[in-house]
Amino acid sequence: ILIPNAVIAELENQANKGLEIGFIGLEEIQQIRKLNLKVEFIGERPNEFQIRQAKSGEIDALIREISNKEKAILITADKVQSESGKAFGLEVIYLAPKELTEKIEIEKYFDENTMSIHLKEKCFPYGKKGLPGQWSLEKINYEILTSEKMDELVKEIIERSRIDEESFVEISRRGSTIVQYKNYRIVIVKPPVSDGLEITVVKPIKKLNLEDYKIQKELLVKLKQARGVIIAGETGSGKSTLVQALAEDYSKSGKITKTVESPRDLQLNDNITQYSKNFTNSEEIHDILFLSRPDYIVFDEMRDTPDFQLYIDIRLAGSNVIGVLHSATPIDAVQRFIRRLDTGMIPSVVDTILYIEKGEISKVYTLKMLVKVPTGMTESDLARPIVEVRDFTSDKLEYEIYSYGEETVVIPISKEKKKSSKDRLAEKTIKSEL
């Protein structure tokens, strides 16, 4: 077996960057050397420029050159390398991905009630069991996980994600790797980012239809008409479950529906195209969405300013967008737009907010722009543009957003009834009599 030094150099480069695939590749070569085979390392090591250009095919070209020079059979699991080798007239054995039916180790930790598992070296494995908002953390095994066991789990996850056609490595950074393995979202974190090797695996335990939410007819009509919807809630509250139901309902209604995700973990039918932010940038996704002209766009996991800016741009261009973000209270979802957008434009971007608690829609707000005197002020010359935030069910005014000096303020409207002059006079009379 001839192993080009270019391969070793590339694996070393990946391992030095903290990428899991580099360590796994070096371990595989160690396993090959233990077999009863003659192993020889040949060829020159690539220079720094060639290593930097690995994605452009520089390393692959060196491997083909050695294969041709040595009249050797090129064995590869890389489809592009396989086709290139054939084009150069090389004899190639392509190791195609196989459909694997055997479960990987982490799947065995799950049962029908497990939402997620949390594994860390030198600790017991734990799992969240129950439903969103109604779960408990339980020990799922009484054997402490060793560093060796955790390494085995990581290696199996990475290897299977490379050969399973339904799986892929979404993000690979120094110290962290995010994998979408079938319908499992796997987050691997290791030192120095964390204080120990850690694996978190999340699996959706229930897929709901929009009918399962028993949404009132008026709200359903509103969701069909709303142009800018935000679905907010705390972690694990059931936001993704609802947005999946909404997206599939739009698709079944004959609407072209697409998603923007990071990572791509929504479980949707094949008619809905899912775009990943991790393999492209906001500008490219912006162009794709505008040119493909979907009827509805689902923006999952909005986190930083570029995400919010992309949502704003798409909305102001006239598209129907459903955004998903984390917030502790319903009004916090609006607060996150204030420093990124002029107050007067907020209702043009966001007109409906759904807040999710324990898997249910607990609050629905609608936003509307008008000019009036803020509640609690009496002078007519204090009138200004105000964003009213009303409860959709009762139409009760709950918040007002407006500029006050150089600041934008969010004022909760008091639920207490204002006292009249007669009430104040009665209070004084009672106190004097006492």
Coordinates of C-alpha atoms in Angstrom, one line a residue:
I1 CA 0.0 0.0 0.0
L2 CA 1.5 3.3 -1.1
I3 CA 0.4 6.3 1.0
P4 CA 1.5 9.7 -0.5
N5 CA 3.2 12.1 2.0
A6 CA 0.7 14.7 0.6
V7 CA -2.0 12.8 2.4
I8 CA -0.2 12.8 5.7
A9 CA 0.6 16.5 5.3
E10 CA -3.1 17.3 4.7
L11 CA -4.2 15.2 7.7
E12 CA -1.6 16.9 9.9
N13 CA -2.9 20.3 8.7
Q14 CA -6.5 19.4 9.6
A15 CA -5.5 18.0 13.0
N16 CA -3.4 21.1 13.8
K17 CA -6.5 23.2 13.1
G18 CA -8.4 21.1 15.6
L19 CA -10.6 19.5 13.0
E20 CA -11.8 16.0 14.1
I21 CA -11.5 14.6 10.6
G22 CA -7.7 15.1 10.7
F23 CA -7.2 13.0 13.9
I24 CA -9.5 10.3 12.6
G25 CA -7.5 10.1 9.3
L26 CA -4.2 9.7 11.2
E27 CA -5.8 7.0 13.4
E28 CA -6.9 5.1 10.3
I29 CA -3.4 5.1 9.0
Q30 CA -2.2 3.7 12.3
Q31 CA -4.7 0.9 12.0
I32 CA -3.5 0.1 8.4
R33 CA 0.1 -0.2 9.7
K34 CA -1.1 -2.9 12.2
L35 CA -2.3 -5.1 9.3
N36 CA -0.1 -7.8 7.7
L37 CA 0.6 -5.5 4.7
K38 CA 3.6 -3.7 3.4
V39 CA 3.0 0.1 3.8
E40 CA 5.3 2.6 2.1
F41 CA 5.1 6.5 2.3
I42 CA 6.2 8.1 -1.0
G43 CA 6.3 11.4 -2.8
E44 CA 7.3 14.9 -1.8
R45 CA 5.4 16.7 0.9
P46 CA 3.4 19.6 -0.5
N47 CA 4.5 23.1 0.2
E48 CA 2.5 25.6 2.3
F49 CA 0.8 27.1 -0.7
Q50 CA -0.4 23.7 -2.0
I51 CA -1.8 22.9 1.5
R52 CA -3.7 26.2 1.6
Q53 CA -5.1 25.3 -1.9
A54 CA -6.2 21.8 -0.8
K55 CA -9.8 22.7 -1.5
S56 CA -8.9 23.7 -5.0
G57 CA -7.5 20.2 -5.7
E58 CA -3.8 20.7 -5.3
I59 CA -3.4 17.7 -2.9
D60 CA -5.6 15.6 -5.1
A61 CA -3.4 16.4 -8.1
L62 CA -0.3 15.3 -6.2
I63 CA -2.0 12.0 -5.3
R64 CA -3.0 11.3 -8.9
E65 CA 0.6 12.2 -10.1
I66 CA 2.1 9.6 -7.7
S67 CA -0.5 7.0 -8.7
N68 CA 0.3 7.5 -12.4
K69 CA 4.1 7.5 -11.8
E70 CA 4.0 4.3 -9.8
K71 CA 1.4 2.6 -12.1
A72 CA -0.7 2.0 -8.9
I73 CA -4.4 1.6 -8.4
L74 CA -6.0 4.7 -7.0
I75 CA -8.3 3.8 -4.1
T76 CA -10.5 6.7 -2.9
A77 CA -13.9 7.5 -1.3
D78 CA -13.9 11.0 -2.9
K79 CA -16.3 11.0 -5.9
V80 CA -14.5 14.0 -7.5
Q81 CA -11.1 12.4 -7.1
S82 CA -12.5 9.2 -8.6
E83 CA -13.8 10.9 -11.7
S84 CA -10.6 12.9 -12.1
G85 CA -8.5 9.8 -11.9
K86 CA -10.6 8.1 -14.6
A87 CA -10.3 11.2 -16.8
F88 CA -6.4 10.8 -16.5
G89 CA -6.7 7.2 -17.5
L90 CA -5.9 5.8 -14.0
E91 CA -7.2 2.5 -12.7
V92 CA -9.6 3.6 -9.8
I93 CA -11.4 1.8 -7.1
Y94 CA -14.2 4.1 -5.8
L95 CA -15.4 3.3 -2.3
A96 CA -19.0 4.4 -2.7
P97 CA -21.2 5.3 0.4
K98 CA -23.2 2.3 1.6
E99 CA -26.6 2.2 3.1
L100 CA -26.1 1.2 6.7
T101 CA -28.9 -0.2 8.8
E102 CA -27.1 -0.8 12.0
K103 CA -27.6 1.9 14.6
I104 CA -24.6 3.8 15.9
E105 CA -23.9 3.8 19.6
I106 CA -25.5 7.1 20.5
E107 CA -28.8 6.0 19.1
K108 CA -29.0 3.2 21.7
Y109 CA -29.2 5.9 24.5
F110 CA -32.5 7.1 23.1
D111 CA -36.0 5.7 23.8
E112 CA -39.4 7.1 22.7
N113 CA -39.5 9.7 25.5
T114 CA -35.9 11.0 25.3
M115 CA -35.5 14.5 23.9
S116 CA -31.7 14.8 24.2
I117 CA -28.7 13.1 25.7
H118 CA -25.8 14.8 27.4
L119 CA -22.5 12.9 27.5
K120 CA -19.2 14.1 29.0
E121 CA -16.0 12.3 29.9
K122 CA -15.6 11.3 33.5
C123 CA -19.4 11.8 34.0
F124 CA -22.5 9.6 33.9
P125 CA -24.6 10.0 30.8
Y126 CA -27.8 12.0 31.2
G127 CA -30.9 12.4 29.2
K128 CA -33.8 14.8 29.0
K129 CA -37.1 12.8 29.1
G130 CA -40.5 14.2 28.4
L131 CA -42.0 16.9 26.2
P132 CA -40.9 20.5 25.6
G133 CA -41.4 22.4 28.9
Q134 CA -42.3 19.2 30.7
W135 CA -39.1 17.3 30.9
S136 CA -36.8 15.9 33.6
L137 CA -33.1 15.2 33.5
E138 CA -32.4 11.5 34.3
K139 CA -29.3 9.4 34.5
I140 CA -29.5 6.9 31.6
N141 CA -26.6 4.7 32.5
Y142 CA -24.7 4.0 35.7
E143 CA -21.3 3.6 34.0
I144 CA -19.0 6.7 33.9
L145 CA -17.9 7.6 30.4
T146 CA -14.1 7.3 29.9
S147 CA -12.1 9.5 27.6
E148 CA -11.5 6.4 25.4
K149 CA -15.2 5.7 25.2
M150 CA -15.9 9.3 24.2
D151 CA -13.2 9.2 21.5
E152 CA -14.8 6.1 20.1
L153 CA -18.3 7.7 20.0
V154 CA -16.9 10.8 18.2
K155 CA -15.0 8.7 15.7
E156 CA -18.1 6.7 14.9
I157 CA -20.3 9.8 14.5
I158 CA -17.8 11.5 12.1
E159 CA -17.2 8.3 10.1
R160 CA -20.9 7.5 9.7
S161 CA -21.8 11.1 8.8
R162 CA -19.4 10.9 5.9
I163 CA -20.8 7.7 4.4
D164 CA -24.5 8.1 5.2
E165 CA -26.2 10.0 2.4
E166 CA -28.7 11.5 4.8
S167 CA -26.0 12.9 7.1
F168 CA -23.3 15.5 7.0
V169 CA -20.9 17.6 9.0
E170 CA -22.5 21.0 9.2
I171 CA -19.8 22.9 11.1
S172 CA -16.2 21.9 11.8
R173 CA -14.1 24.3 13.9
R174 CA -11.1 24.1 16.2
G175 CA -12.7 22.6 19.3
S176 CA -16.2 22.1 18.1
T177 CA -18.0 20.1 15.5
I178 CA -21.8 20.1 14.6
V179 CA -23.1 17.1 12.8
Q180 CA -26.6 16.4 11.4
Y181 CA -26.9 12.6 11.5
K182 CA -30.3 11.7 10.0
N183 CA -32.7 13.5 12.4
Y184 CA -30.2 13.8 15.2
R185 CA -28.4 17.1 15.8
I186 CA -25.1 16.4 17.4
V187 CA -22.8 19.0 19.0
I188 CA -19.2 17.8 19.8
V189 CA -17.1 20.1 22.0
K190 CA -13.6 19.4 23.2
P191 CA -10.7 21.3 25.0
P192 CA -9.7 24.0 24.9
V193 CA -13.2 25.3 24.1
S194 CA -14.6 23.1 26.9
D195 CA -13.0 21.6 30.0
G196 CA -13.6 18.1 28.7
L197 CA -14.8 16.2 25.7
E198 CA -18.6 16.6 25.5
I199 CA -21.3 15.3 23.2
T200 CA -24.9 16.7 23.1
V201 CA -27.4 14.9 20.9
V202 CA -30.9 16.3 20.3
K203 CA -33.7 14.4 18.6
P204 CA -37.3 15.6 17.8
I205 CA -39.5 13.1 19.7
K206 CA -42.8 14.3 18.1
K207 CA -43.8 15.8 14.8
L208 CA -47.0 17.8 14.9
N209 CA -49.4 19.1 12.2
L210 CA -50.9 22.6 12.5
E211 CA -54.2 21.0 13.4
D212 CA -52.7 19.5 16.5
Y213 CA -52.2 23.0 18.0
K214 CA -56.0 23.7 18.0
I215 CA -55.3 27.2 16.8
Q216 CA -58.4 29.5 16.8
K217 CA -59.8 30.2 13.4
E218 CA -59.0 34.0 13.6
L219 CA -55.3 33.3 14.4
L220 CA -55.1 30.8 11.5
V221 CA -56.4 33.5 9.1
K222 CA -53.9 35.9 10.6
L223 CA -51.0 33.5 10.0
K224 CA -52.0 33.2 6.4
Q225 CA -52.1 37.0 6.0
A226 CA -49.2 38.0 8.2
R227 CA -46.1 39.1 6.2
G228 CA -43.5 39.1 9.0
V229 CA -44.0 36.5 11.7
I230 CA -41.6 35.9 14.7
I231 CA -41.9 32.7 16.7
A232 CA -40.1 33.3 20.0
G233 CA -39.6 31.3 23.2
E234 CA -37.0 29.9 25.5
T235 CA -34.7 27.0 24.6
G236 CA -36.6 23.7 24.4
S237 CA -40.0 25.4 24.4
G238 CA -41.1 23.9 21.1
K239 CA -40.4 26.6 18.6
S240 CA -39.0 24.3 15.9
T241 CA -41.9 21.9 16.2
L242 CA -44.4 24.7 15.5
V243 CA -42.3 26.2 12.6
Q244 CA -42.1 22.8 11.0
A245 CA -45.9 22.5 11.2
L246 CA -46.3 25.9 9.7
A247 CA -43.8 25.3 6.9
E248 CA -45.5 22.0 5.9
D249 CA -48.9 23.6 6.0
Y250 CA -47.8 26.4 3.6
S251 CA -46.2 23.7 1.3
K252 CA -49.4 21.6 1.3
S253 CA -51.4 24.8 0.4
G254 CA -49.5 25.0 -2.8
K255 CA -47.0 27.6 -1.7
I256 CA -43.3 27.5 -2.6
T257 CA -41.6 27.3 0.8
K258 CA -37.9 27.4 1.6
T259 CA -35.9 27.5 4.9
V260 CA -32.6 29.2 6.0
E261 CA -31.1 27.2 8.9
S262 CA -27.9 26.8 11.0
P263 CA -27.7 23.8 11.3
R264 CA -30.2 22.2 9.0
D265 CA -32.2 20.2 11.5
L266 CA -35.8 20.8 10.7
Q267 CA -37.6 17.6 9.7
L268 CA -39.5 18.7 6.5
N269 CA -40.9 17.0 3.4
D270 CA -38.8 17.0 0.2
N271 CA -40.8 19.7 -1.5
I272 CA -39.3 22.3 1.0
T273 CA -35.7 23.3 0.1
Q274 CA -33.5 23.8 3.1
Y275 CA -30.5 26.2 2.8
S276 CA -27.6 26.2 5.2
K277 CA -25.9 29.4 6.4
N278 CA -22.8 27.4 7.2
F279 CA -21.9 26.5 3.6
T280 CA -22.5 30.0 2.2
N281 CA -22.9 33.6 3.3
S282 CA -25.8 36.0 3.8
E283 CA -25.2 37.7 0.4
E284 CA -25.4 34.4 -1.5
I285 CA -28.5 33.3 0.3
H286 CA -30.0 36.8 -0.3
D287 CA -29.4 36.4 -4.0
I288 CA -30.8 32.8 -4.1
L289 CA -34.0 33.7 -2.3
F290 CA -34.7 36.8 -4.4
L291 CA -34.1 35.0 -7.7
S292 CA -36.0 31.8 -6.8
R293 CA -38.9 33.9 -5.4
P294 CA -40.4 31.6 -2.8
D295 CA -43.9 32.4 -1.3
Y296 CA -42.8 31.7 2.2
I297 CA -39.3 31.8 3.9
V298 CA -38.6 30.2 7.2
F299 CA -35.6 31.7 9.0
D300 CA -34.6 29.3 11.8
E301 CA -32.4 30.2 14.7
M302 CA -31.8 34.0 14.2
R303 CA -28.9 34.9 16.4
D304 CA -26.6 37.7 15.3
T305 CA -26.9 41.0 13.5
P306 CA -26.2 39.5 10.0
D307 CA -29.2 37.1 10.6
F308 CA -31.5 40.0 11.6
Q309 CA -30.3 42.1 8.7
L310 CA -31.0 39.3 6.2
Y311 CA -34.5 38.9 7.7
I312 CA -35.1 42.7 7.5
D313 CA -33.9 42.9 3.8
I314 CA -36.1 40.0 2.8
R315 CA -39.1 41.4 4.5
L316 CA -38.7 44.9 3.1
A317 CA -38.4 43.3 -0.4
G318 CA -42.0 42.0 0.1
S319 CA -41.4 38.4 1.0
N320 CA -43.4 36.5 3.6
V321 CA -40.9 35.5 6.3
I322 CA -41.2 33.5 9.5
G323 CA -38.3 34.0 11.9
V324 CA -37.4 31.9 14.9
L325 CA -35.4 33.3 17.8
H326 CA -34.8 32.8 21.5
S327 CA -36.4 35.2 24.0
A328 CA -37.4 35.1 27.7
T329 CA -40.6 37.0 27.2
P330 CA -42.8 37.9 24.1
I331 CA -41.8 41.6 24.2
D332 CA -38.1 40.7 24.2
A333 CA -38.5 39.5 20.6
V334 CA -39.3 43.1 19.6
Q335 CA -36.5 44.5 21.7
R336 CA -34.0 42.5 19.7
F337 CA -35.0 44.4 16.5
I338 CA -35.0 47.9 18.1
R339 CA -31.2 48.5 18.0
R340 CA -31.0 47.1 14.5
L341 CA -33.9 49.0 12.9
D342 CA -35.6 52.4 13.0
T343 CA -38.6 52.3 15.3
G344 CA -41.0 53.5 12.6
M345 CA -40.0 50.5 10.4
I346 CA -40.6 47.8 13.0
P347 CA -44.3 47.1 12.1
S348 CA -43.3 46.9 8.4
V349 CA -40.8 44.2 9.2
V350 CA -42.6 42.4 12.1
D351 CA -46.4 42.4 12.3
T352 CA -47.1 39.2 14.4
I353 CA -45.2 37.6 17.3
L354 CA -46.1 34.1 18.6
Y355 CA -44.6 33.2 22.0
I356 CA -44.3 29.5 22.7
E357 CA -44.3 27.9 26.2
K358 CA -44.3 24.2 26.9
G359 CA -45.1 23.4 23.3
E360 CA -48.2 25.7 23.2
I361 CA -48.8 29.1 21.8
S362 CA -49.2 31.1 25.0
K363 CA -49.2 34.7 23.6
V364 CA -49.8 36.4 20.3
Y365 CA -48.9 40.0 19.7
T366 CA -49.7 42.2 16.8
L367 CA -47.8 45.4 16.0
K368 CA -49.2 48.6 14.5
M369 CA -47.8 52.0 13.7
L370 CA -49.8 55.2 14.4
V371 CA -49.3 58.8 15.6
K372 CA -50.8 59.7 19.0
V373 CA -50.0 61.1 22.5
P374 CA -48.3 58.3 24.5
T375 CA -50.4 56.8 27.2
G376 CA -50.0 58.6 30.5
M377 CA -49.2 62.0 28.8
T378 CA -51.8 64.7 28.4
E379 CA -50.3 67.5 26.3
S380 CA -51.3 67.3 22.7
D381 CA -48.0 68.7 21.5
L382 CA -46.3 65.5 22.8
A383 CA -47.9 63.4 20.0
R384 CA -45.4 61.3 18.1
P385 CA -45.2 58.1 16.0
I386 CA -45.8 55.1 18.3
V387 CA -45.7 51.4 17.7
E388 CA -48.6 49.7 19.6
V389 CA -48.2 46.2 20.7
R390 CA -51.6 44.6 21.3
D391 CA -52.7 41.2 22.4
F392 CA -54.2 39.5 19.4
T393 CA -57.0 37.7 21.3
S394 CA -58.3 40.6 23.4
D395 CA -57.0 43.5 21.3
K396 CA -55.8 45.0 24.6
L397 CA -52.9 47.5 24.4
E398 CA -50.0 46.0 26.4
Y399 CA -46.9 48.0 25.2
E400 CA -46.0 51.2 23.4
I401 CA -42.7 51.8 21.7
Y402 CA -41.6 55.3 20.8
S403 CA -38.6 57.7 20.8
Y404 CA -38.0 59.6 24.0
G405 CA -35.2 62.0 23.7
E406 CA -32.3 60.1 22.1
E407 CA -33.6 56.7 23.4
T408 CA -36.2 54.3 22.1
V409 CA -38.3 53.1 25.0
V410 CA -40.7 50.2 25.5
I411 CA -43.4 51.2 27.9
P412 CA -45.7 48.6 29.5
I413 CA -49.3 49.9 29.8
S414 CA -50.4 49.6 33.4
K415 CA -53.3 47.2 34.0
E416 CA -54.5 49.3 37.0
K417 CA -57.5 51.5 36.5
K418 CA -56.6 55.2 36.8
K419 CA -58.2 56.9 39.8
S420 CA -60.6 59.7 39.1
S421 CA -60.7 63.0 41.0
K422 CA -63.8 61.6 42.9
D423 CA -61.8 58.5 44.0
R424 CA -58.9 60.7 45.3
L425 CA -61.4 63.0 47.1
A426 CA -63.1 59.9 48.7
E427 CA -59.7 58.6 49.9
K428 CA -58.8 62.0 51.5
T429 CA -62.2 62.1 53.3
I430 CA -61.8 58.5 54.7
K431 CA -58.2 59.3 55.9
S432 CA -59.4 62.5 57.6
E433 CA -62.2 60.7 59.4
L434 CA -59.9 58.0 60.6

